[in-house]
mmCIF file of C-alpha atoms in Angstrom:
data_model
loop_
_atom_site.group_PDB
_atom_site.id
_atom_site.type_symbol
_atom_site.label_atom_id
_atom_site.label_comp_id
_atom_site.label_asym_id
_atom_site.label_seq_id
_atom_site.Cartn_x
_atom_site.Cartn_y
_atom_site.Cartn_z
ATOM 1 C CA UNK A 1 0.000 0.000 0.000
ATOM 2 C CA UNK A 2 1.334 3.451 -1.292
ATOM 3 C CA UNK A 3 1.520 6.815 0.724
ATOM 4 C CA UNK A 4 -1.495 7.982 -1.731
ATOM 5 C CA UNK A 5 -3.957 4.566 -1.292
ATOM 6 C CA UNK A 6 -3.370 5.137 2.347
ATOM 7 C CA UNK A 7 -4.044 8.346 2.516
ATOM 8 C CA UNK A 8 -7.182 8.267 0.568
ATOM 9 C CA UNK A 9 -8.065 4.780 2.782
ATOM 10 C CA UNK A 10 -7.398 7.346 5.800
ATOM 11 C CA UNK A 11 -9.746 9.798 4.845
ATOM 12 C CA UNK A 12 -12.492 7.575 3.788
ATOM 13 C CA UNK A 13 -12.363 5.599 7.467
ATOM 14 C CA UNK A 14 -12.315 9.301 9.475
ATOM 15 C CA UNK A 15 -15.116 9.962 7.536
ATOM 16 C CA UNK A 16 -17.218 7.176 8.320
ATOM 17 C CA UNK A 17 -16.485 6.817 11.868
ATOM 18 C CA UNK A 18 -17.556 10.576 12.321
ATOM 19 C CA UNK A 19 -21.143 10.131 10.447
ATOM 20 C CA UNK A 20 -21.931 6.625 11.504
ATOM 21 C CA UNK A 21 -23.071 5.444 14.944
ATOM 22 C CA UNK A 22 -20.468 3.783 16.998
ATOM 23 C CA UNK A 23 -21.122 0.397 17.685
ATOM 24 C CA UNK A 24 -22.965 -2.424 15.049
ATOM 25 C CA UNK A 25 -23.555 0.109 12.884
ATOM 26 C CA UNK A 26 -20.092 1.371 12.758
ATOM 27 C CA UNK A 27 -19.091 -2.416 12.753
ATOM 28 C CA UNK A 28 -21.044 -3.166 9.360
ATOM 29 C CA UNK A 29 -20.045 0.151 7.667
ATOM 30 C CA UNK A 30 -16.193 -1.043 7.898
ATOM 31 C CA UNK A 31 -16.597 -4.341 6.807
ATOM 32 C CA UNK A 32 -18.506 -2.739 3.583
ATOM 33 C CA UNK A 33 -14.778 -0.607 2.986
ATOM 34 C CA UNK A 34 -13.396 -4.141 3.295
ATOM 35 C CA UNK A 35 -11.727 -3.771 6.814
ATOM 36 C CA UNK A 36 -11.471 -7.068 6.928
ATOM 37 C CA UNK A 37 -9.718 -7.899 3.670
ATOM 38 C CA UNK A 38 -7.654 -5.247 4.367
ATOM 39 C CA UNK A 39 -6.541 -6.229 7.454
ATOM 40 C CA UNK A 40 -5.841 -9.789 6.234
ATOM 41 C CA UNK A 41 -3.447 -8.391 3.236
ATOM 42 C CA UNK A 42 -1.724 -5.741 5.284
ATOM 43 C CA UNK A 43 -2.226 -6.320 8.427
ATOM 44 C CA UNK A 44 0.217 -3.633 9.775
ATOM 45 C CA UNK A 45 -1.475 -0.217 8.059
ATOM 46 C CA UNK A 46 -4.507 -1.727 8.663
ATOM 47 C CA UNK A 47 -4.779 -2.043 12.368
ATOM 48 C CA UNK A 48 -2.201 1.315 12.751
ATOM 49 C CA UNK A 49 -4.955 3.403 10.873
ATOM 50 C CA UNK A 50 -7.888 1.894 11.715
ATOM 51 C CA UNK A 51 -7.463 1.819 15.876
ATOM 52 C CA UNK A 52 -5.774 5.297 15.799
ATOM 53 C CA UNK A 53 -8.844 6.953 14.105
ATOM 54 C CA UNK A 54 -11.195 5.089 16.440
ATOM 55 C CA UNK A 55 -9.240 6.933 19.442
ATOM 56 C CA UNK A 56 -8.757 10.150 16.987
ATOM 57 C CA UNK A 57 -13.024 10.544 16.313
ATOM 58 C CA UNK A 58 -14.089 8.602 20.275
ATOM 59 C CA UNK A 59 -15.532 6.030 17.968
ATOM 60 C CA UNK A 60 -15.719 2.443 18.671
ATOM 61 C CA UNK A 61 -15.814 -1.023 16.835
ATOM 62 C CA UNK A 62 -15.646 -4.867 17.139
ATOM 63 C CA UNK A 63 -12.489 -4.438 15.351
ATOM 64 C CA UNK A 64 -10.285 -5.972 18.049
ATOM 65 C CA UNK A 65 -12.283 -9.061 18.170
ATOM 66 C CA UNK A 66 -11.704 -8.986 14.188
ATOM 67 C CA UNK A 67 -7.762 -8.674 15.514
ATOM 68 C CA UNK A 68 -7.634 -11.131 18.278
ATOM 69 C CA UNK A 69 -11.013 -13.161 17.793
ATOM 70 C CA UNK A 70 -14.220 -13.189 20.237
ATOM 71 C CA UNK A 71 -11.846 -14.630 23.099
ATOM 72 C CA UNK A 72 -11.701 -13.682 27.425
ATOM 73 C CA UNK A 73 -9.536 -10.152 27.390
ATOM 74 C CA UNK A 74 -7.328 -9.857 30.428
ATOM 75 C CA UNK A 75 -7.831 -6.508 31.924
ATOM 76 C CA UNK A 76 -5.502 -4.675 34.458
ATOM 77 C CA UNK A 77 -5.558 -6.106 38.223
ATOM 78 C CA UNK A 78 -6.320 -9.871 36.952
ATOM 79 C CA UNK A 79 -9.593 -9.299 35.745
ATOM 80 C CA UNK A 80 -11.212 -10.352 33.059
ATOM 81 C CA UNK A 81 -13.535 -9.317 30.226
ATOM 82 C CA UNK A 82 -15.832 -9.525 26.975
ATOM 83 C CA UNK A 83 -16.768 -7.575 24.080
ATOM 84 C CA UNK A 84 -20.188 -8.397 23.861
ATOM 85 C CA UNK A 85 -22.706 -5.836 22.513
ATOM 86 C CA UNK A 86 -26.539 -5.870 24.227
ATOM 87 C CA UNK A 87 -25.055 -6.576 27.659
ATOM 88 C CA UNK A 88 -23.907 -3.443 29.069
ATOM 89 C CA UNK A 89 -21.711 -3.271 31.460
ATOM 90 C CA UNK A 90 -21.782 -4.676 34.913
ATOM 91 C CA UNK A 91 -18.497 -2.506 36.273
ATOM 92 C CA UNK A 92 -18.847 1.034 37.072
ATOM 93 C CA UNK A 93 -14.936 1.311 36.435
ATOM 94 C CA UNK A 94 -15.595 0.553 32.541
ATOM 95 C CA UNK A 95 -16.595 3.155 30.023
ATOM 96 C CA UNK A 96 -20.270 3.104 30.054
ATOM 97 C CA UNK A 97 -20.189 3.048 25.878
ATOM 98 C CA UNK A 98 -17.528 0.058 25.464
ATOM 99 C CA UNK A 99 -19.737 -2.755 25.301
ATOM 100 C CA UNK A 100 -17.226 -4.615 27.782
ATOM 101 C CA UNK A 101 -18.628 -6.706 30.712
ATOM 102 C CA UNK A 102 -16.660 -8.584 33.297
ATOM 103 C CA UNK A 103 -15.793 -12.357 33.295
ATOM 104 C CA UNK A 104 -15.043 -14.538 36.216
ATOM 105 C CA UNK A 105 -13.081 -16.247 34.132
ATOM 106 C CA UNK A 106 -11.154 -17.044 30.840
ATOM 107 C CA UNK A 107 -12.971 -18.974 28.080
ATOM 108 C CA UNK A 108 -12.095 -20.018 24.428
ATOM 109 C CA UNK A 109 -8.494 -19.954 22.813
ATOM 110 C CA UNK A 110 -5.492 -17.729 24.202
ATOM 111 C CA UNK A 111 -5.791 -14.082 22.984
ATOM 112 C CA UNK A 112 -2.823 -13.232 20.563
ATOM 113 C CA UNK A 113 -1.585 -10.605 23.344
ATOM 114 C CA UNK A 114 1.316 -9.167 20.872
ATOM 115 C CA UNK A 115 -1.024 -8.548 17.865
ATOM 116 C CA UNK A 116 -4.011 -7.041 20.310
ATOM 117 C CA UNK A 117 -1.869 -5.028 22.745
ATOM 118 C CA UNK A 118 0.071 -3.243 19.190
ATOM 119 C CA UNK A 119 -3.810 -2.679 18.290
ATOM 120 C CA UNK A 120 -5.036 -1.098 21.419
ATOM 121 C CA UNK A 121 -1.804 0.609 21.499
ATOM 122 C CA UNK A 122 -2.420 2.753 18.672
ATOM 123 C CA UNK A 123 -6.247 3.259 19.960
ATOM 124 C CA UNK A 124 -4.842 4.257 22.913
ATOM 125 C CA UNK A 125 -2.134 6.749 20.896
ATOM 126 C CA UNK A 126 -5.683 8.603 18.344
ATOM 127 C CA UNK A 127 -7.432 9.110 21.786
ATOM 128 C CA UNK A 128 -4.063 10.533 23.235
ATOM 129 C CA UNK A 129 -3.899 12.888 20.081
ATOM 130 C CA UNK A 130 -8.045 13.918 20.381
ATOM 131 C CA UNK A 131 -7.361 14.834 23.601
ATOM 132 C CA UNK A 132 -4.231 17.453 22.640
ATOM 133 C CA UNK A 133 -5.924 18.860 20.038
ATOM 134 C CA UNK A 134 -9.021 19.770 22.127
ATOM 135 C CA UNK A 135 -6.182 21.428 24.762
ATOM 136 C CA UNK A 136 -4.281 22.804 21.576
ATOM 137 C CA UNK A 137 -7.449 24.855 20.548
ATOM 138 C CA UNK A 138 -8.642 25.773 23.631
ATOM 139 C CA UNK A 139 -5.111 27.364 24.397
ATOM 140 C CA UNK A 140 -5.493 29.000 21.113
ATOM 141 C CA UNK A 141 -8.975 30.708 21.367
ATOM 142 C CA UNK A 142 -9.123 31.028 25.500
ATOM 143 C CA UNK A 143 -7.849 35.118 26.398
ATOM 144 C CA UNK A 144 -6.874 35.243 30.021
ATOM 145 C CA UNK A 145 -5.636 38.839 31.003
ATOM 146 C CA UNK A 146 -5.537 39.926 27.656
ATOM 147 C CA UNK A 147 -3.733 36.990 26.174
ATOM 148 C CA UNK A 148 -4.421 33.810 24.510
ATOM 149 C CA UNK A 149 -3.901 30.716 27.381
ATOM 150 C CA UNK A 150 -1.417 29.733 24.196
ATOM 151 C CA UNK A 151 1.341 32.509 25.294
ATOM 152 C CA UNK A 152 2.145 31.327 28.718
ATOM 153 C CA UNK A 153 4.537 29.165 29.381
ATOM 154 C CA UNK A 154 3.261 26.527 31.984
ATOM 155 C CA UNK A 155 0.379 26.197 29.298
ATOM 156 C CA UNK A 156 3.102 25.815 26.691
ATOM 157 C CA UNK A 157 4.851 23.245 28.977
ATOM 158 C CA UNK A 158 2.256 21.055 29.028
ATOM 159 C CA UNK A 159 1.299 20.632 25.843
ATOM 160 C CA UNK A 160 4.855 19.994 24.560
ATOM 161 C CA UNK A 161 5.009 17.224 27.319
ATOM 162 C CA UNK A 162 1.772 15.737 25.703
ATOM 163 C CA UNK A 163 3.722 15.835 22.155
ATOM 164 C CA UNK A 164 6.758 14.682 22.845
ATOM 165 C CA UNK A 165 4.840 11.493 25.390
ATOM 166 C CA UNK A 166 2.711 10.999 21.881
ATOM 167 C CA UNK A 167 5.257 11.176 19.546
ATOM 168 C CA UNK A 168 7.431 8.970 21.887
ATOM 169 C CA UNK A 169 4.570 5.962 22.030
ATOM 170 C CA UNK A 170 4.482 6.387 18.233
ATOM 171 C CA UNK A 171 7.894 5.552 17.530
ATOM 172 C CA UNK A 172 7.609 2.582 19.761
ATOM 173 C CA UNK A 173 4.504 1.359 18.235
ATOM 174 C CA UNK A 174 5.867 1.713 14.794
ATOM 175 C CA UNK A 175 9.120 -0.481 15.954
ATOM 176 C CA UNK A 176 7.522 -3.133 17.983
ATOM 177 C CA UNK A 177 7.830 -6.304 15.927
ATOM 178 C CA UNK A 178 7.554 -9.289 18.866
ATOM 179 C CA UNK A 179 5.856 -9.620 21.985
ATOM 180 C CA UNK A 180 8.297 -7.617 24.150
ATOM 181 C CA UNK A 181 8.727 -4.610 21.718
ATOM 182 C CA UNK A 182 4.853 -5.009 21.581
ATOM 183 C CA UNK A 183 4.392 -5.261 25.643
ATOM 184 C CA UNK A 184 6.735 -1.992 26.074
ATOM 185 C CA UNK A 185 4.433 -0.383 23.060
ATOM 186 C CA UNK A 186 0.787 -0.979 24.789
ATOM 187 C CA UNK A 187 3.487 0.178 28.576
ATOM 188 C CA UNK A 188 4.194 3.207 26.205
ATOM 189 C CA UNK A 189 0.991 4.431 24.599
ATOM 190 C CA UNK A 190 -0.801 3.778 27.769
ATOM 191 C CA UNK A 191 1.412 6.101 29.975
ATOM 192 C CA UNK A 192 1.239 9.003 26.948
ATOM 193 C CA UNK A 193 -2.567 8.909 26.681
ATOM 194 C CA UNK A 194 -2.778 9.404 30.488
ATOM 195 C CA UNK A 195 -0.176 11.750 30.456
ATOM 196 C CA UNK A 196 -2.281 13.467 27.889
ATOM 197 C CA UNK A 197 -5.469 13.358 29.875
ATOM 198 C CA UNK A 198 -3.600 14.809 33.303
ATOM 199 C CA UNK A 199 -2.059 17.999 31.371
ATOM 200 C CA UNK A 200 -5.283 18.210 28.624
ATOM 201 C CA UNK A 201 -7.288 18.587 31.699
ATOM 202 C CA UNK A 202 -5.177 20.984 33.120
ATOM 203 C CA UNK A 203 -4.980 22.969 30.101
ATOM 204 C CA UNK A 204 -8.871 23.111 29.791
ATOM 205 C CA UNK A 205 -9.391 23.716 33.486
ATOM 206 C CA UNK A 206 -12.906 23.705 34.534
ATOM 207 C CA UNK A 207 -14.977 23.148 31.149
ATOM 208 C CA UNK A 208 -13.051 19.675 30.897
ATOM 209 C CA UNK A 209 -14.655 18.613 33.736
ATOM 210 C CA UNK A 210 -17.853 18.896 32.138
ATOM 211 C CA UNK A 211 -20.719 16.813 30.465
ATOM 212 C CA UNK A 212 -20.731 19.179 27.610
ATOM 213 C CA UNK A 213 -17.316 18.883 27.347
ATOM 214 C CA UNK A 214 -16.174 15.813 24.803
ATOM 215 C CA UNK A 215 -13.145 15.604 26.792
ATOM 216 C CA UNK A 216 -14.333 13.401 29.396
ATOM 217 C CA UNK A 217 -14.936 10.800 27.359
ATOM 218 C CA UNK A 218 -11.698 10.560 25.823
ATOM 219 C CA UNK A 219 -10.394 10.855 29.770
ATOM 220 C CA UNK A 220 -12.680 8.070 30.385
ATOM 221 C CA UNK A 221 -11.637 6.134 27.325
ATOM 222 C CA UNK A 222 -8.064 6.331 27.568
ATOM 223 C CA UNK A 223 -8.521 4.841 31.742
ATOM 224 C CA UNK A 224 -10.347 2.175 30.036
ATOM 225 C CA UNK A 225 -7.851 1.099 27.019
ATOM 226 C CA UNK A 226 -5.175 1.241 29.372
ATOM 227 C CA UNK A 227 -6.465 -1.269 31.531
ATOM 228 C CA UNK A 228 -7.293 -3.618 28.749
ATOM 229 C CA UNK A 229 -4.612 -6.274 28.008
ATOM 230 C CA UNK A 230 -2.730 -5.038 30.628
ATOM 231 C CA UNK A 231 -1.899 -1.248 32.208
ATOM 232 C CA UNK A 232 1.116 0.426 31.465
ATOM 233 C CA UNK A 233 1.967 0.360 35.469
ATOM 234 C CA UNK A 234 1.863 -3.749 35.189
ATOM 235 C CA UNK A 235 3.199 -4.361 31.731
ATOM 236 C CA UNK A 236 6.571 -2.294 33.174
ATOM 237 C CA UNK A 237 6.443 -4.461 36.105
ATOM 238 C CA UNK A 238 6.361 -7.580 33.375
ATOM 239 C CA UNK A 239 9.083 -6.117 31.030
ATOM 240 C CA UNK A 240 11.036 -5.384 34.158
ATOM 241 C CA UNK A 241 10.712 -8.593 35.277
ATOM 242 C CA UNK A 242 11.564 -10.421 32.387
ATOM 243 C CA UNK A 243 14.758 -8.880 31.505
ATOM 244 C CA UNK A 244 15.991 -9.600 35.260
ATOM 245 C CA UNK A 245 15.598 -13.162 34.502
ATOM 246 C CA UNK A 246 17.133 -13.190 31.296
ATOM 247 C CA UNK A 247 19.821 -11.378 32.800
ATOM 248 C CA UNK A 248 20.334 -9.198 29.385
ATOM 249 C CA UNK A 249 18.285 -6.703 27.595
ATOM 250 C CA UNK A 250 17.334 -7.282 24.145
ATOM 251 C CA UNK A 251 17.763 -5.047 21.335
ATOM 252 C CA UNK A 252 14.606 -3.968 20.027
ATOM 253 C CA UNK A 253 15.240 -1.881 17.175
ATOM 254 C CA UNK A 254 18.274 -0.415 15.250
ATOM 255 C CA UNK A 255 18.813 3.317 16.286
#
């Protein structure tokens, strides 16, 4: 796939996931635009674009069952759960529109963890980037003692920390090519998007607190994706761990 088919591909998916209702609706609309062929043939662009524009436009899919079949998700603190629209959800602590609900415990086949956590990664990286860019024109349009919010420098501060967190999860996701470079990428975009939501928040002040506000939901969202497959706090923990007992760290990319 050229930098022209995926661009146009790009464009086509934002549009669709800002004029169609999440959910089954959303769900049938992609696999019209051939989501699924097109994440069987290039599986990489496909799952990069796709989940990063579902965090990007606070849309949301069945495409991660598509990626790592209708299988038990871990989820952070040894829980488990489902994707299983009509249900609800049974846990306060899970975004009310994810159509998640807790397990006691795992059924069906092992989840691919490598392939889903690279997935949620990048959903976790589009939600990171909504939430700057609702900070980024807030600071822009917001005067505050006759200035834009935009020309102070804690403001400024902030919002380059968001960028550089982003932009730092981005490169890892892009290099992660086995299950540890893949467990540090889901550790990495994790940590940005809630490093995104503490100094978006900020940033906004009081209207990001609320309901009128869309960036609760991302907030909300980003809690939510972290958890799933494993938070950034334990996948460092597992990393950690499993370099000790090697007793070398690997290389995992060519700098």
């Amino acid at each position: 796939m050229d930098p022209a088919e995926l661009e146009l591909l790009t464009q086509t998916l934002r549009k669709t996931m800002t004029t169609t209702a999440p959910g089954p609706a959303l769900d049938t609309a992609l696999a019209g635009l051939g989501w699924r062929e097109l994440l069987a043939e290039f599986p990489d662009p496909a799952v990069a674009t796709v989940f990063r524009l579902l965090g990007e436009t606070g849309a949301h899919a069945s495409a991660l069952t598509d990626v790592v079949g209708s299988a038990t998700l871990p989820y952070a603190g040894g829980r488990w759960v489902v994707w299983e629209y009509g249900a609800g959800t049974a846990d306060a602590g899970l975004d009310e529109e994810l159509p998640l609900r807790p397990v006691t415990a795992p059924t069906g086949d092992p989840v691919p963890l490598a392939v889903g956590r690279r997935a949620v990664g990048w959903w976790l990286l589009g939600t990171g980037h909504a939430m700057l860019a609702l900070a980024r024109g807030h600071a822009l349009d917001r005067v505050q003692f006759g200035r834009p919010l935009a020309a102070f420098q804690a403001v400024r501060h902030r919002l380059a920390e968001t960028l550089v967190a982003l932009e730092g999860a981005e490169a890892v996701l892009a290099a992660a090519e086995d299950d540890l470079g893949a467990l540090l990428a889901k550790a990495a975009a994790g940590q940005a998007a809630l490093t995104a939501a503490r100094h978006c928040q900020q940033v906004l002040g009081g209207i990001g607190f609320t309901a009128e506000h869309p960036l609760h939901r991302h907030v909300r969202r980003a809690v939510v994706l972290d958890g799933l497959l494993g938070s950034a706090r334990e996948l460092t923990r597992e990393a950690g761990a499993l370099v000790r007992s090697r007793g070398t760290a690997p290389r995992l990319t060519q700098l």
